[in-house]
Tab-separated table of C-alpha atoms and ligand atoms in Angstrom:
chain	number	residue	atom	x	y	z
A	1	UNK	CA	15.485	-32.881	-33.498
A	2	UNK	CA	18.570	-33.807	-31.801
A	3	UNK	CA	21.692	-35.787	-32.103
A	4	UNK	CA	21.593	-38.734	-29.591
A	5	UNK	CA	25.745	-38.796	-29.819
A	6	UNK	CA	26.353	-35.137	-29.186
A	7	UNK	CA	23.789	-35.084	-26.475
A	8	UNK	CA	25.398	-38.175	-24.867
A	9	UNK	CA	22.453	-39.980	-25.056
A	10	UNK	CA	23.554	-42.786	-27.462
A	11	UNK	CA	27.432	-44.005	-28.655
A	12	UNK	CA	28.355	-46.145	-31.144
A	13	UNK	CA	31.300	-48.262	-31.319
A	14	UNK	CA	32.504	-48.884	-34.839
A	15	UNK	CA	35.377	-51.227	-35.545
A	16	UNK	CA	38.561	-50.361	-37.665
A	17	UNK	CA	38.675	-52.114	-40.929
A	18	UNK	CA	42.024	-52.516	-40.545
A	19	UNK	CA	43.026	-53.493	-36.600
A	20	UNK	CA	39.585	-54.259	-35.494
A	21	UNK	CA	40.137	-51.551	-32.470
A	22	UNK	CA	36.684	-49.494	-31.479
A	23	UNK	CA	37.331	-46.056	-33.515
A	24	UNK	CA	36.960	-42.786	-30.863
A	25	UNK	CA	34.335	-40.463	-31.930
A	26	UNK	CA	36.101	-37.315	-32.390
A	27	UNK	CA	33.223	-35.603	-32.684
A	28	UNK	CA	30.760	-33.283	-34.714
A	29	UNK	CA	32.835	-32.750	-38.206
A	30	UNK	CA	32.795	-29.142	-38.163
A	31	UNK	CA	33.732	-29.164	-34.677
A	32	UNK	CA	36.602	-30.879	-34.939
A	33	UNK	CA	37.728	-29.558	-38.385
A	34	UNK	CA	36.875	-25.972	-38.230
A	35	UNK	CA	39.018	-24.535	-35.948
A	36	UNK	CA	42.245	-26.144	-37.904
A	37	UNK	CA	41.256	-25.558	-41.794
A	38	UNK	CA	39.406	-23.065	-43.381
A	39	UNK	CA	39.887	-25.124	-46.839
A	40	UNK	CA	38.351	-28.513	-44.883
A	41	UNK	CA	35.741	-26.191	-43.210
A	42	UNK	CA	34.504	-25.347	-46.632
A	43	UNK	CA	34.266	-29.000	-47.823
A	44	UNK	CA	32.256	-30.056	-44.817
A	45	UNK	CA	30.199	-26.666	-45.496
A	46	UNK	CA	29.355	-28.076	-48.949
A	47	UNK	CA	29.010	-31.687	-47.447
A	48	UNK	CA	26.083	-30.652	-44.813
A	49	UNK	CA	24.377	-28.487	-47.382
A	50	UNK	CA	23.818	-31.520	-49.205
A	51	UNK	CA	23.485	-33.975	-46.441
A	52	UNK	CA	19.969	-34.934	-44.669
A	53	UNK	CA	19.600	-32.429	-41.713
A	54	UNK	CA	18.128	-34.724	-40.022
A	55	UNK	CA	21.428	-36.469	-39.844
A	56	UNK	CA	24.527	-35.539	-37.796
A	57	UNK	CA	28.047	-36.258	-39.325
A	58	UNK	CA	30.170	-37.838	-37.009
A	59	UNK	CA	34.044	-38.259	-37.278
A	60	UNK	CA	35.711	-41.618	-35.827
A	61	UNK	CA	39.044	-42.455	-35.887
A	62	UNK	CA	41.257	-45.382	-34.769
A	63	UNK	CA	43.563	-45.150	-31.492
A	64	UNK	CA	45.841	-47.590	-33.021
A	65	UNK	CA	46.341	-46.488	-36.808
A	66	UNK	CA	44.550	-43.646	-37.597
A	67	UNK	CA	42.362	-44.631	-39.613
A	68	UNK	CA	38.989	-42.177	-40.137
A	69	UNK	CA	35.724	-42.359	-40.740
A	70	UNK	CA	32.660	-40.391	-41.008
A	71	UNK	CA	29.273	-42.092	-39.959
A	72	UNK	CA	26.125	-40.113	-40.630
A	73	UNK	CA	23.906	-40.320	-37.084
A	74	UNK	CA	20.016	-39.963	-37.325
A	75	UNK	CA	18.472	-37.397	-34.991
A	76	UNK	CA	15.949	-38.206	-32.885
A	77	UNK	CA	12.654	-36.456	-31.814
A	78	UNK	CA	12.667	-35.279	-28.462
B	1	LIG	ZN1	26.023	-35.330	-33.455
B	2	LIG	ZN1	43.019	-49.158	-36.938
């Protein structure tokens, strides 16, 4: 099983609630989190314990306003 974002072979473009701009995937959470906050690190920690593995949580945020949002991405069979 593997992500189709973090292997590049899927995006997705979702729109900002608020300015309608395409949000940037930042990235795996952890990656993007870890690094910076131990305290965040173990709220994600507790997140994917709970979460589907055979999902992938994704971080977006907006260009324009900052705005973030985490989409859950299904994994694919290869
Ligand atoms: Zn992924
Ligand atoms: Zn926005």
């Amino acid at each position: 099983m593997l992500c189709p974002l973090c292997n590049g072979l899927d995006r997705v473009f979702p729109l900002c609630p608020n300015c309608e701009e395409i949000l940037e995937d930042a990235g795996m959470l952890e990656n993007f989190f870890a690094p910076y906050n131990p305290y965040l690190a173990q709220e994600i920690l507790e997140a994917s314990n709970n979460a589907n593995h055979d999902e992938c949580i994704h971080l977006f945020s907006c260009p324009k306003c900052g705005y973030d949002q985490r989409l859950a991405i299904k994994k694919i069979d290869t």
